[in-house]
Amino acid sequence: MGYSIAEKIIKEHIVSGEMIKGTDIGLKIDQTLTQDATGTMAYLEFEAMGVPRVKTERSVAYIDHNTLQTGFENADDHRFIQTVCKKHGIYFSRPGNGICHQVHLERFSKPGKTLIGSDSHTPTGGGIGMLSIGAGGLDVAVAMGGGAYYITMPNIVKVELLGELKPWVSAKDIILKVLEIMSVKGGVGKIIEYAGEGVKTLSVPQRATITNMGAELGATTSIFPSDETTREFLKAQGREEDYVELKADDDAVYDEHIVINLSELEPLAACPHSPDNIKPIAELQGQKIDQVCIGSCTNSSYADLMTVAHILKGKTVHPDVSLSIAPGSKQVLTMLSENGALADMIAAGARILESACGPCIGMGQSPNSAGISLRTFNRNFLGRSGTKDGQIFLVSPETAAASALSGVFTDPTTLGVGYKVEMPEKFLINDNMIIEPADEKDMDSIKVLRGPNIKEFPASSPMEDKISATCSLKVEDNITTDHIMPAGAKILPLRSNIPAISQHCFTVCDTEFPNRAKTLGSSIIVGGANYGQGSSREHAALAPLYLGVKAVLVKSFARIHRANLINAGILPLEFLSESDYDKISLFDELELPNVKEEILNGDTVTIVNKTTGETITAKCELTQRQKDIAICGGLLNYTKINS
Ligand code: MIC
Ligand code: SF4
């Protein structure tokens, strides 16, 4: 039996377990990346592990999220990360150099290698044939220290692309189609592998748009073959030597097979408030809009922005629309400025933002009251834009630019003759914003600079024999990490201060939660299906930990968040029978009388609802390693004990 691309990379990197679907495997990690909003925690954790130098082939820290410096906090955090990097062997991408995933694709990604990143959109690297997975900061810290990264051996889904996109239809429309087919839960426990004749028609950045937003499927990752197009891209980035060919064996076996005919696709939008709420633009055509934002790690490549500039050239943004554009990297921005495309955007009235995440994470550009905002981003969760009533639609750069001019939803296929950007033979390469780490012999002389906002992460204690806790919150299905630990300009600067940020935990759903949980002392959160979808932020586990949450009991979990809970020492419990969800209410007194023994010896936990007198059973399916982590009270304690 042959292997798929993902299986080939896994086979080369497996250091524990066997490639049996559904079982735990440990992978050797070649590269890591962090961004600043998760990075401070990851580096505090790395320091706590006491490993002097990173043991990966390449580790890079990016500053791209917290770039709106309204106080000392973000700038202090940047300095902390910069000095940690210098000391411990990590490359540092300075603010202004661009969004982590875009820059990593351009400058460091390698087909056939493994990458984990403390950001859920790390699968962007799948566009170049790299096995790239989003993880919590602590997992990244462990990988930097040379430890393996553990995942459940996923099922492999083959998405076969046939034909070729019609003019003005975009890679974004392909992934929106996949989201329509599979939903935001459809990728959990799976790797999405692209194949078929249509692959050849897509450039590396287009492929990266698709693998990037595969995060919204809940997938472990997504991956494309590495072929002649990949070689050309690497050559144009001055890195042809990093090329290796990667393709699936003809007799590879897949768990699912989806076929998409590219020539039949039309421009699509993900409507509020979920990336899988898909409608054709033609159906929305003519509706008035208020704002357009172009950028983010999904759609801010050179080709994307050249297309936008072409559409805007010689025209003016509609008077009722605010258009902002954030090019994905310094490389993209410099090339646009040198070839005149930037001038075309500015002349049309675009508000040019720095190369960073910006509005995608609510760092500015929040829409007006109940404003309709078209964004080329990947997430439109409630409140993420910075306003609760903003109506966010996720669209392609083509749809975004056409609509910015007309002031209404506009199907770009109505623009007439198509436009195809030629990929440059040579990208403009200037790595002067990437700081190399100091030599190992000099590391002792480097002082790590810490600002007053940097607080220790919360301590967790080893598991007790029994847990007595009150239900401090009950929430519904599809709770995102943006509900659990909101981002945005006000809250993000507190990412290195768990006591302070925990005051915002779940406030999107219930403003009383932080104080209530603190007062209760020891509590349990109850939730629905796909709990914790979205971001990799481990703050969505660390803040509840700080507030005294001992377990989270839900219908089902999203992958990264479940791993983060285990790493933090919080028990992830799932209802054995979904109807048991109705048997617990807010403030019910719960007892897990035998929890430690049950975890050690099996995969269910008994929960007695002392308020109603009922007893229910919850699943807690942990591997032996996860059980050991849970008993120690989290991965950091476990790593200290075992190293
Ligand atoms: C996001 O897109 O939600 C983020 C912000 O990039 C997060 C990371 C974070 O919360 O810092 C992610 O995707 O993991
Ligand atoms: Fe940044 Fe948005 Fe990409 Fe997250 S999704 S890394 S916030 S650009």
Coordinates of N, CA and C in Angstrom, one line a residue, residues 302 306 309 327 329-346 424 426-430:
Y302 N 1.8 38.9 -2.8 CA 2.1 39.8 -4.0 C 1.0 39.7 -5.0
M306 N -1.4 42.7 -6.2 CA -1.3 43.2 -7.6 C -2.7 43.2 -8.2
A309 N -4.7 46.1 -6.8 CA -4.2 47.3 -7.4 C -4.7 47.5 -8.8
P327 N -0.5 45.0 3.4 CA 0.3 44.0 2.6 C 0.9 43.0 3.6
S329 N 3.7 41.3 3.9 CA 5.1 41.3 4.3 C 5.8 42.5 3.8
K330 N 7.0 42.8 4.3 CA 7.8 43.9 3.8 C 8.2 43.6 2.4
Q331 N 8.4 42.3 2.1 CA 8.7 41.9 0.7 C 7.6 42.4 -0.3
V332 N 6.4 42.0 0.1 CA 5.2 42.4 -0.8 C 5.1 43.9 -0.8
L333 N 5.2 44.6 0.3 CA 5.0 46.0 0.3 C 6.0 46.7 -0.5
T334 N 7.3 46.3 -0.4 CA 8.4 46.9 -1.1 C 8.2 46.7 -2.6
M335 N 7.8 45.5 -3.0 CA 7.6 45.3 -4.4 C 6.5 46.1 -5.0
L336 N 5.4 46.2 -4.2 CA 4.3 47.0 -4.7 C 4.7 48.5 -4.8
S337 N 5.5 48.9 -3.9 CA 5.9 50.4 -3.9 C 6.9 50.6 -5.1
E338 N 7.7 49.6 -5.4 CA 8.7 49.8 -6.5 C 8.0 49.7 -7.8
N339 N 7.0 48.9 -8.0 CA 6.4 48.8 -9.3 C 5.2 49.7 -9.5
G340 N 4.9 50.6 -8.5 CA 3.8 51.6 -8.7 C 2.4 51.1 -8.3
A341 N 2.3 49.8 -8.0 CA 0.9 49.3 -7.6 C 0.5 50.0 -6.3
L342 N 1.4 50.3 -5.4 CA 1.0 50.9 -4.1 C 0.4 52.3 -4.4
A343 N 1.1 53.0 -5.3 CA 0.6 54.4 -5.7 C -0.8 54.3 -6.3
D344 N -1.1 53.2 -7.0 CA -2.5 53.1 -7.6 C -3.5 52.9 -6.5
M345 N -3.1 52.1 -5.4 CA -4.0 51.9 -4.3 C -4.2 53.2 -3.6
I346 N -3.2 53.9 -3.3 CA -3.3 55.1 -2.5 C -4.1 56.2 -3.3
P424 N 6.6 36.9 -10.2 CA 7.9 37.4 -10.5 C 9.0 36.3 -10.6
K426 N 12.0 36.8 -9.8 CA 12.7 37.0 -8.6 C 12.0 37.9 -7.7
F427 N 11.7 37.4 -6.5 CA 11.1 38.3 -5.5 C 12.2 39.2 -5.0
L428 N 11.8 40.3 -4.4 CA 12.8 41.2 -3.8 C 13.3 40.7 -2.4
I429 N 14.5 40.3 -2.4 CA 14.9 39.6 -1.1 C 15.8 40.6 -0.3
N430 N 15.3 40.9 0.9 CA 16.1 41.7 1.8 C 15.7 41.3 3.2

